[in-house]
PDB file of C-alpha atoms in Angstrom:
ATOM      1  CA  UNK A  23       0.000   0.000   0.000  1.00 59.00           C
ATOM      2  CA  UNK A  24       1.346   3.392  -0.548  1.00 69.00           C
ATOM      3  CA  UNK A  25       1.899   5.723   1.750  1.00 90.00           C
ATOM      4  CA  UNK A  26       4.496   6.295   4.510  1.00 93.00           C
ATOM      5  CA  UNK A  27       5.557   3.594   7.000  1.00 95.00           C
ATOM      6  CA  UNK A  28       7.101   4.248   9.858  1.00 96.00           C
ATOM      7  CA  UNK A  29       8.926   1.836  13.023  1.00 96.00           C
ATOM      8  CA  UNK A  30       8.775   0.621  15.323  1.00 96.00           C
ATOM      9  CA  UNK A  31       5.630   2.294  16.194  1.00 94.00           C
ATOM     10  CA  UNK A  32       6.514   2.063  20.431  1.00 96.00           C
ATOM     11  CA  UNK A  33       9.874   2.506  22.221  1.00 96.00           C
ATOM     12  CA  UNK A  34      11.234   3.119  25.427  1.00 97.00           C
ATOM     13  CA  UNK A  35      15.048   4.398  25.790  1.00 97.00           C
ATOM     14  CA  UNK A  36      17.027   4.453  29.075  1.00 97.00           C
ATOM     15  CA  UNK A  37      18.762   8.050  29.120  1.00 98.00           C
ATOM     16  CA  UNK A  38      21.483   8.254  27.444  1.00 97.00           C
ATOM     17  CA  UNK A  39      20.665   5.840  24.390  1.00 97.00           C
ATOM     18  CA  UNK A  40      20.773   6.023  20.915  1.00 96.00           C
ATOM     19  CA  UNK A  41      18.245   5.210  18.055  1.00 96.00           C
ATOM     20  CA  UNK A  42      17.068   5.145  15.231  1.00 98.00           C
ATOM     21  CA  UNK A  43      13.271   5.953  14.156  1.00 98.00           C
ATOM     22  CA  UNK A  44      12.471   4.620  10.821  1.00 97.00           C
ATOM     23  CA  UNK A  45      10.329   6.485   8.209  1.00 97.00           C
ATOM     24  CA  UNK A  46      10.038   4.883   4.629  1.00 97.00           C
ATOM     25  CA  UNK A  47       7.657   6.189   1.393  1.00 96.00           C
ATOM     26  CA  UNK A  48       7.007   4.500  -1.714  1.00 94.00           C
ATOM     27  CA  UNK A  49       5.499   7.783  -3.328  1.00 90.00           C
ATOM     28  CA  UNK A  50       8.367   9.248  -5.115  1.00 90.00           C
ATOM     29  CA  UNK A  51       8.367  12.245  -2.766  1.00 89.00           C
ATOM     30  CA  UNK A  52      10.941  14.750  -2.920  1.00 88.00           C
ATOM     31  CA  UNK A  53      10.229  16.208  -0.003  1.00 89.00           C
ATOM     32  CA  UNK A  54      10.068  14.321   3.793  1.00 92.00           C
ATOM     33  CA  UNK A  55      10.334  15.637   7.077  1.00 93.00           C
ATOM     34  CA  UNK A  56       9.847  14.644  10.868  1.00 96.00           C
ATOM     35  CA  UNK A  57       7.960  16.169  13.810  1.00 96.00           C
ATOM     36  CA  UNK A  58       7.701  15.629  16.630  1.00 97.00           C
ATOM     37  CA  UNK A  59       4.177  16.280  18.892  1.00 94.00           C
ATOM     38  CA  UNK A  60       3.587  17.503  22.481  1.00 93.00           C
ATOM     39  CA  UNK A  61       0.753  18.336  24.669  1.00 87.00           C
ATOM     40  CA  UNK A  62      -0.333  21.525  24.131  1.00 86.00           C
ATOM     41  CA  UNK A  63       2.898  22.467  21.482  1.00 88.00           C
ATOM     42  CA  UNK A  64       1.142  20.825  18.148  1.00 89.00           C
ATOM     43  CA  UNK A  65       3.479  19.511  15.550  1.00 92.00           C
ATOM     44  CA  UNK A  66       7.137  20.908  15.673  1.00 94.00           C
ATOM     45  CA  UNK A  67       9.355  20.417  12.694  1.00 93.00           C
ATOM     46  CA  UNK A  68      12.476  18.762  13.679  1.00 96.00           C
ATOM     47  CA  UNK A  69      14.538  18.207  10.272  1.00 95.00           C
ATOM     48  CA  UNK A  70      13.006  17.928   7.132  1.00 92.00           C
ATOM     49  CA  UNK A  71      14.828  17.164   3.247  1.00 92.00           C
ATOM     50  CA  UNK A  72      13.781  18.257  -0.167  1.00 87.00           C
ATOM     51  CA  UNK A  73      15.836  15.466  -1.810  1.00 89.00           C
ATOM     52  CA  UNK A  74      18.236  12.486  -1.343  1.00 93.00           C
ATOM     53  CA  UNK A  75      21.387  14.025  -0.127  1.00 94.00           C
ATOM     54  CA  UNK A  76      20.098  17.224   1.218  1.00 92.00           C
ATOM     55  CA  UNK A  77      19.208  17.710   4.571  1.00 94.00           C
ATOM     56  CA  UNK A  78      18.072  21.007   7.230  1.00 92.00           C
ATOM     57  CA  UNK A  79      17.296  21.501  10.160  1.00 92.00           C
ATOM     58  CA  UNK A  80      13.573  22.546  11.572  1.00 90.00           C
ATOM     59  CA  UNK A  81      12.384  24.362  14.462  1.00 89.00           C
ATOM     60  CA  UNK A  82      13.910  21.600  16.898  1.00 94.00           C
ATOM     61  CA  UNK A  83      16.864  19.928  15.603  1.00 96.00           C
ATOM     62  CA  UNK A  84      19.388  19.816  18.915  1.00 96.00           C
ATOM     63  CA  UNK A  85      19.456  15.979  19.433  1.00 96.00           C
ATOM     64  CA  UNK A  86      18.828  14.842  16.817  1.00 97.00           C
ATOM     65  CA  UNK A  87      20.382  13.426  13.525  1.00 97.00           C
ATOM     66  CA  UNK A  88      19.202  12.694  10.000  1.00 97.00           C
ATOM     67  CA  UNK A  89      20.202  11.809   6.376  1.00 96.00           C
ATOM     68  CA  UNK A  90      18.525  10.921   3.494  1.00 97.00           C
ATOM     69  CA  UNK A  91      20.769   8.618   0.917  1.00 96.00           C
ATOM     70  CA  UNK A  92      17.442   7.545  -0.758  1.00 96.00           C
ATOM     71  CA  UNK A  93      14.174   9.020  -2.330  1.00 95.00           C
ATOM     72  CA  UNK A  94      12.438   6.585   0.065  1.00 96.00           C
ATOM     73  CA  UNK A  95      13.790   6.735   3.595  1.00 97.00           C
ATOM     74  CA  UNK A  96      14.579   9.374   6.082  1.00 98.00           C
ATOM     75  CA  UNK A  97      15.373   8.176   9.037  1.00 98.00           C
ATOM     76  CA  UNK A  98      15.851  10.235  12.177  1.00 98.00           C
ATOM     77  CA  UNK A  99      18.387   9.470  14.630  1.00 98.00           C
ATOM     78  CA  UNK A 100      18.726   9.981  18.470  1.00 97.00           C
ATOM     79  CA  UNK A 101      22.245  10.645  19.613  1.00 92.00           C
ATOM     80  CA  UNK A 102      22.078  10.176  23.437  1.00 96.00           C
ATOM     81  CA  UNK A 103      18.276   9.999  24.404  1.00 97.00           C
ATOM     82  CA  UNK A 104      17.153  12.347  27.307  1.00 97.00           C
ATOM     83  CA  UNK A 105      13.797  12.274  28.959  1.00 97.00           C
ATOM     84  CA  UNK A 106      12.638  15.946  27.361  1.00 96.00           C
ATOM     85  CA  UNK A 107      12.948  13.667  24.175  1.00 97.00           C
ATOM     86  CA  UNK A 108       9.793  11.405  25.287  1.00 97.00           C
ATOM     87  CA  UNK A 109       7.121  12.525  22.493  1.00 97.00           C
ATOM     88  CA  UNK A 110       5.112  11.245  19.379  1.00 95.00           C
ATOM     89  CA  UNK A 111       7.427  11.251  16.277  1.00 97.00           C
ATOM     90  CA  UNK A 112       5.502  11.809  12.837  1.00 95.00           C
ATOM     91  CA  UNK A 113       7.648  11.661   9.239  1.00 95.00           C
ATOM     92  CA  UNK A 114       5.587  12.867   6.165  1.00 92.00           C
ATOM     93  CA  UNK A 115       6.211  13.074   2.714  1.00 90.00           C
ATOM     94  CA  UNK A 116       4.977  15.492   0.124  1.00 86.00           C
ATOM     95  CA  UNK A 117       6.440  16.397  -3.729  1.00 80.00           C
ATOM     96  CA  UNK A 118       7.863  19.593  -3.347  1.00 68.00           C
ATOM     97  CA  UNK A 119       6.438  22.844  -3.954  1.00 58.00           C
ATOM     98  CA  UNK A 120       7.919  24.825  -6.375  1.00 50.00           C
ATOM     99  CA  UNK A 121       5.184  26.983  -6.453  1.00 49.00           C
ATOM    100  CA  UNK A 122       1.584  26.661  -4.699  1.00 51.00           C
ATOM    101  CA  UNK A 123      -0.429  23.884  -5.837  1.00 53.00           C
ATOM    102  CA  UNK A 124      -3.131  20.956  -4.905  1.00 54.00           C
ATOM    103  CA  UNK A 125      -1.267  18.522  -3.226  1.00 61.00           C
ATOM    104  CA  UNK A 126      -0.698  16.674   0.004  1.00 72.00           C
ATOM    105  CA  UNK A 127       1.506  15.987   2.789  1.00 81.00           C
ATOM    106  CA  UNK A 128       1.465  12.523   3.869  1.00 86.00           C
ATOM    107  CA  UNK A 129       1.775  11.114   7.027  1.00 90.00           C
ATOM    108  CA  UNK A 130       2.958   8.018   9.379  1.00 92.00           C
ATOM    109  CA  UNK A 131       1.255   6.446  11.870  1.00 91.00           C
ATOM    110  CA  UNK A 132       3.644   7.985  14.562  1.00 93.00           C
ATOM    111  CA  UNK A 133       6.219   6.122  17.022  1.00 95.00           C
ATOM    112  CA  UNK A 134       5.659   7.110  20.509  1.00 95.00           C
ATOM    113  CA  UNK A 135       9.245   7.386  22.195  1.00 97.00           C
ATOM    114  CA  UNK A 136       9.486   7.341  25.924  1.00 97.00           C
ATOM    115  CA  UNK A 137      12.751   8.074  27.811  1.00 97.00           C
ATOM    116  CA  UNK A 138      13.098   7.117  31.052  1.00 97.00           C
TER     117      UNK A 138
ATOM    118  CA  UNK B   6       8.914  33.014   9.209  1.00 71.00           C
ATOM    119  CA  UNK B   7       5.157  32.379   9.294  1.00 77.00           C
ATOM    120  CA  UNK B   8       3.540  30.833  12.671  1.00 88.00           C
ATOM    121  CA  UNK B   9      -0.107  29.318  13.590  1.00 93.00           C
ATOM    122  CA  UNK B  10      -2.287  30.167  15.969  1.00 94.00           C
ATOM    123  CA  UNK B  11      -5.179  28.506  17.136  1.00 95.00           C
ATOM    124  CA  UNK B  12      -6.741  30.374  20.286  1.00 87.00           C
ATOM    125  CA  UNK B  13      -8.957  27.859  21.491  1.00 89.00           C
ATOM    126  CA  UNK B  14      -7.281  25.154  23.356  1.00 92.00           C
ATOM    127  CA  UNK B  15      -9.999  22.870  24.841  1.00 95.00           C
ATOM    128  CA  UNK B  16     -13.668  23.295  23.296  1.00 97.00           C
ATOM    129  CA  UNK B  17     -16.378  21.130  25.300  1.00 97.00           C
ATOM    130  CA  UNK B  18     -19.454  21.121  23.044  1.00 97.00           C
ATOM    131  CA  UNK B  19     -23.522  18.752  23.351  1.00 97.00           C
ATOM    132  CA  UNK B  20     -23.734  16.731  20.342  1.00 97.00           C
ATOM    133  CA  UNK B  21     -25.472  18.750  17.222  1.00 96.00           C
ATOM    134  CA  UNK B  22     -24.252  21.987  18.693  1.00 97.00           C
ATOM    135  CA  UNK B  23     -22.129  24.259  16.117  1.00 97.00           C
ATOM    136  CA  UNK B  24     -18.377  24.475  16.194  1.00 97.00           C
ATOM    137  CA  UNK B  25     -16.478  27.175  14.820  1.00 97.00           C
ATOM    138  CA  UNK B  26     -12.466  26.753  15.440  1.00 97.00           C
ATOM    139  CA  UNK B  27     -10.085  29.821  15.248  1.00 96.00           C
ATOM    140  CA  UNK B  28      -7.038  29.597  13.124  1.00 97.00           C
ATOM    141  CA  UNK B  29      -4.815  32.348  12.589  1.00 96.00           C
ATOM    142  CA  UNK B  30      -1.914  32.392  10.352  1.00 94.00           C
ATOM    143  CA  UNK B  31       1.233  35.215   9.777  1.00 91.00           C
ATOM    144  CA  UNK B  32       2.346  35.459   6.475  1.00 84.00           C
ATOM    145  CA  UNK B  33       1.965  38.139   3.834  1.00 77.00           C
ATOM    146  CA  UNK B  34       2.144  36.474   0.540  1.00 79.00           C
ATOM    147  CA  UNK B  35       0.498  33.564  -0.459  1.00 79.00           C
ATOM    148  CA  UNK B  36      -0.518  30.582   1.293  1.00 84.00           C
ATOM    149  CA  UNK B  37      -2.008  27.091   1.209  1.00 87.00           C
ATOM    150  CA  UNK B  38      -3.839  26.088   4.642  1.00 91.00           C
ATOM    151  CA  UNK B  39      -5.014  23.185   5.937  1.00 92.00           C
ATOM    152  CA  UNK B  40      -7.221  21.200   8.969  1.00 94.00           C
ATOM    153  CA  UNK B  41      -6.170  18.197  10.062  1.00 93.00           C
ATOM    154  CA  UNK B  42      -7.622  15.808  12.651  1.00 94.00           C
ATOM    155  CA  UNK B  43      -6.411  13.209  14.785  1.00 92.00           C
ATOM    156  CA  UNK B  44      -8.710  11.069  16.779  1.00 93.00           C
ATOM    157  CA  UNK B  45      -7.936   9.261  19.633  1.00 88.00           C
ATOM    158  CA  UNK B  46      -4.894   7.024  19.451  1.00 84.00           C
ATOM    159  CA  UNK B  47      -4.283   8.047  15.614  1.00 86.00           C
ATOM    160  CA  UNK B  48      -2.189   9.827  13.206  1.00 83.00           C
ATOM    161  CA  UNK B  49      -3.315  13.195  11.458  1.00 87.00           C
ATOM    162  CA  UNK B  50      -6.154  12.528   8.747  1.00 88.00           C
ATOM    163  CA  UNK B  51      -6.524  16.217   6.439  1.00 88.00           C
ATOM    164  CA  UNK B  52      -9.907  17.251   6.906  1.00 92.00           C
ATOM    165  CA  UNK B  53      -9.804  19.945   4.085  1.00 91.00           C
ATOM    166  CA  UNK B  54      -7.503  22.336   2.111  1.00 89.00           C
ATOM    167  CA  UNK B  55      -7.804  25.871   0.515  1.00 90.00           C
ATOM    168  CA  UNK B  56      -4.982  26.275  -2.008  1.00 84.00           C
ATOM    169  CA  UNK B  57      -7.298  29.118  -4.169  1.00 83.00           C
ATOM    170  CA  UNK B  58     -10.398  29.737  -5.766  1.00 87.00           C
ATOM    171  CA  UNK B  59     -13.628  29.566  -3.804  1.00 92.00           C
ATOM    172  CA  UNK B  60     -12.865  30.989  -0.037  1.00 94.00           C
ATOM    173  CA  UNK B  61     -15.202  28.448   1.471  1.00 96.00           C
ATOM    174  CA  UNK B  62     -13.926  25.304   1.375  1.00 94.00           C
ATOM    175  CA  UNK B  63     -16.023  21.892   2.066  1.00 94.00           C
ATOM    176  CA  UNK B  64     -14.305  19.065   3.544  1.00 91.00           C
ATOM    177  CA  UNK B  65     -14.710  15.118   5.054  1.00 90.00           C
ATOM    178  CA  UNK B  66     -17.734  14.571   7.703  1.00 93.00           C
ATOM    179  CA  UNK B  67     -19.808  17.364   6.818  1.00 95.00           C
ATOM    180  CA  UNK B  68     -16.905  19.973   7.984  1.00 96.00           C
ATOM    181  CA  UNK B  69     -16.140  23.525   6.030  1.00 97.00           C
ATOM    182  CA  UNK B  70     -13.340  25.906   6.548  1.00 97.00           C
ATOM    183  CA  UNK B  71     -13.098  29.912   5.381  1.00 96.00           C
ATOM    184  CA  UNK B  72     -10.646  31.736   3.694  1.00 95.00           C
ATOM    185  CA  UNK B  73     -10.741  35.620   4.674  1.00 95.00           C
ATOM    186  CA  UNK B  74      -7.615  37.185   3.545  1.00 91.00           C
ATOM    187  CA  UNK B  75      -7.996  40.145   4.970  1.00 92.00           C
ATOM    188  CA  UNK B  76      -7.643  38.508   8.504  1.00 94.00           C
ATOM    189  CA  UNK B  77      -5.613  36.282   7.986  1.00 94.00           C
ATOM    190  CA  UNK B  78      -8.014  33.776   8.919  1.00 96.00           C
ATOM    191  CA  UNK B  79      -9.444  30.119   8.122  1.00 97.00           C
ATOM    192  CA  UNK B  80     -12.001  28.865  10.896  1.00 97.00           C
ATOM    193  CA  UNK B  81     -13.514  25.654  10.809  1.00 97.00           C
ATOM    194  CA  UNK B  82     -16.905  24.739  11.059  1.00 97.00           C
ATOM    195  CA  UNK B  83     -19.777  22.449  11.147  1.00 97.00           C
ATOM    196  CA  UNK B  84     -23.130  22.862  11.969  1.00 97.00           C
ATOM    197  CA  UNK B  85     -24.056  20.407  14.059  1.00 97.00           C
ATOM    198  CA  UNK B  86     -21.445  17.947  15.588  1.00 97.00           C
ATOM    199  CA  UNK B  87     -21.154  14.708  16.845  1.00 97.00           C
ATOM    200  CA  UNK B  88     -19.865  12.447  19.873  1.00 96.00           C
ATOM    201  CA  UNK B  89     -17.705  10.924  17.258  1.00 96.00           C
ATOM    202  CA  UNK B  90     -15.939  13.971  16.398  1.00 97.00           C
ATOM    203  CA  UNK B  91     -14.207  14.271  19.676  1.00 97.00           C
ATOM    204  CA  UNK B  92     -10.145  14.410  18.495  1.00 97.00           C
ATOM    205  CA  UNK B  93      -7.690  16.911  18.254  1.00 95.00           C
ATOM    206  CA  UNK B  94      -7.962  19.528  15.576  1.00 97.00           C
ATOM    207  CA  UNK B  95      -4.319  21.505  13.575  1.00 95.00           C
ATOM    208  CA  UNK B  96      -4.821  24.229  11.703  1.00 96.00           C
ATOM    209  CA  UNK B  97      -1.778  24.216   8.975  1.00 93.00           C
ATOM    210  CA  UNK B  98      -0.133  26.905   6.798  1.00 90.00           C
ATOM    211  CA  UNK B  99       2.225  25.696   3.439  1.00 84.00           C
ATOM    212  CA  UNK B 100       3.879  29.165   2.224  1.00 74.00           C
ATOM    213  CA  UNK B 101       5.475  28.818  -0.776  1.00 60.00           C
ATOM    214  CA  UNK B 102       8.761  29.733  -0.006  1.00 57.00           C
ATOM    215  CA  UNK B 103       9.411  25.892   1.209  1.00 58.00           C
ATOM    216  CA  UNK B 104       7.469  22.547   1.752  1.00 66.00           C
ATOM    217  CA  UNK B 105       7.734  23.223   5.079  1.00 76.00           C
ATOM    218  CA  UNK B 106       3.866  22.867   7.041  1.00 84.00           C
ATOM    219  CA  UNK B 107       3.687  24.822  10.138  1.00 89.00           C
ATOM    220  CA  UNK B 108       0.784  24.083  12.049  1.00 92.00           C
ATOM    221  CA  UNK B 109      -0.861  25.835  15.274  1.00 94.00           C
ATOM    222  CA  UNK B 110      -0.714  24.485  18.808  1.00 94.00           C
ATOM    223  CA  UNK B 111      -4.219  22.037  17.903  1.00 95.00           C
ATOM    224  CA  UNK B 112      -7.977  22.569  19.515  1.00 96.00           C
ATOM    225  CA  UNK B 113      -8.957  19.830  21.642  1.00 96.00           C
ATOM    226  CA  UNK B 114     -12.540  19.384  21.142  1.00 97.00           C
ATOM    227  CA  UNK B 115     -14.645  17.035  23.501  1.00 97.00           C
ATOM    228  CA  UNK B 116     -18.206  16.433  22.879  1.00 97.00           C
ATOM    229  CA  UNK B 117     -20.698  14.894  24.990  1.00 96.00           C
ATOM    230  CA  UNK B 118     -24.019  13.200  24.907  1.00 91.00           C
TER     231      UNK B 118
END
């Protein structure tokens, strides 16, 4: 099925771990990102891509790692887990811009991280 | 940059009351804007989109959404809800300097029988 997959869908990290959230399209997106959610914060952009091999950083990046060697997969890497960390990760995809028009972003199904 | 905001945080609403949802956006030139939803337990589901044309926008489960440049604006609505739309509600802006999607802080909207 198309769409964006992303794993393992539940974690919990002792502080000072590292891992690495998965996030996978089969869309031909350019364009993929990751945020992460919080109670009363809404979605915050972490790092986001507009192609393989390009990479930048969101409104959040500090702990956090990505690349993007493929069109498909994005994945987003913890360096050394800390409790302020625990949250609901979301990747999407979307084409890219390029100007204003009638299309989508995508999303996962989440992974809920919990640091303890 | 441009920034969201939603100013109400928690609605508590009877079933087939109205809803109406602030969303506020910053951003002079043009923009694309969305509402998502996410129920319970769930990812975000797009409830509608404006990208141009008609202001008033129709979307999923009977829901609507309107454009009004001139403040910056694009509240949701539905006439009459139900128990089943209890979830969380983002408004979204896409400018199109980027891809990025900046969304607001979310509505939580509980409503009871």
């Amino acid at each position: 099925n198309a769409g964006v997959t992303q794993t393992p869908k539940f974690q919990v990290l002792k502080t000072g771990q590292s891992m690495t959230l998965q996030c996978a399209q089969d869309m031909n997106h350019e364009y993929m990102s990751w945020y992460r959610q919080d109670p009363g914060m809404g979605l915050r952009l972490i790092h986001y891509s507009v192609g393989a091999g390009i990479t930048d950083q969101g409104e959040v990046p500090n702990g956090y790692n990505v690349s993007r060697s493929t069109t498909e997969d994005f994945p987003l890497r913890l360096l050394s887990a800390a409790p302020s960390q625990t949250s609901v990760y979301f990747c999407a995809s979307s084409r890219m811009t390029g100007g204003l028009g009638d299309y989508g972003y995508t999303f996962g199904s989440g992974t809920r991280l919990t640091v303890v | 940059a441009q920034s969201v905001s939603q100013h109400n945080h928690h609605v508590i609403l009877s079933e087939a009351a109205s809803l109406e949802l602030g969303c506020n956006y910053s951003y002079g030139g043009t923009v694309n804007l969305f509402w998502y939803v996410q129920y319970p337990g769930q990812h975000l589901q797009l409830l509608l989109k404006y990208f141009s044309g008609d202001p008033l926008v129709k979307g999923i489960k009977g829901f609507e959404a309107e454009f009004i440049k001139s403040k910056f604006s694009f509240n949701l609505r539905k006439p009459s809800v139900q128990w089943s739309d209890t979830a969380e509600y983002f408004c979204a802006v896409l400018t199109g300097t980027a891809s990025k999607l900046t969304f607001g802080t979310g509505t939580r909207l509980q409503v009871t029988l």
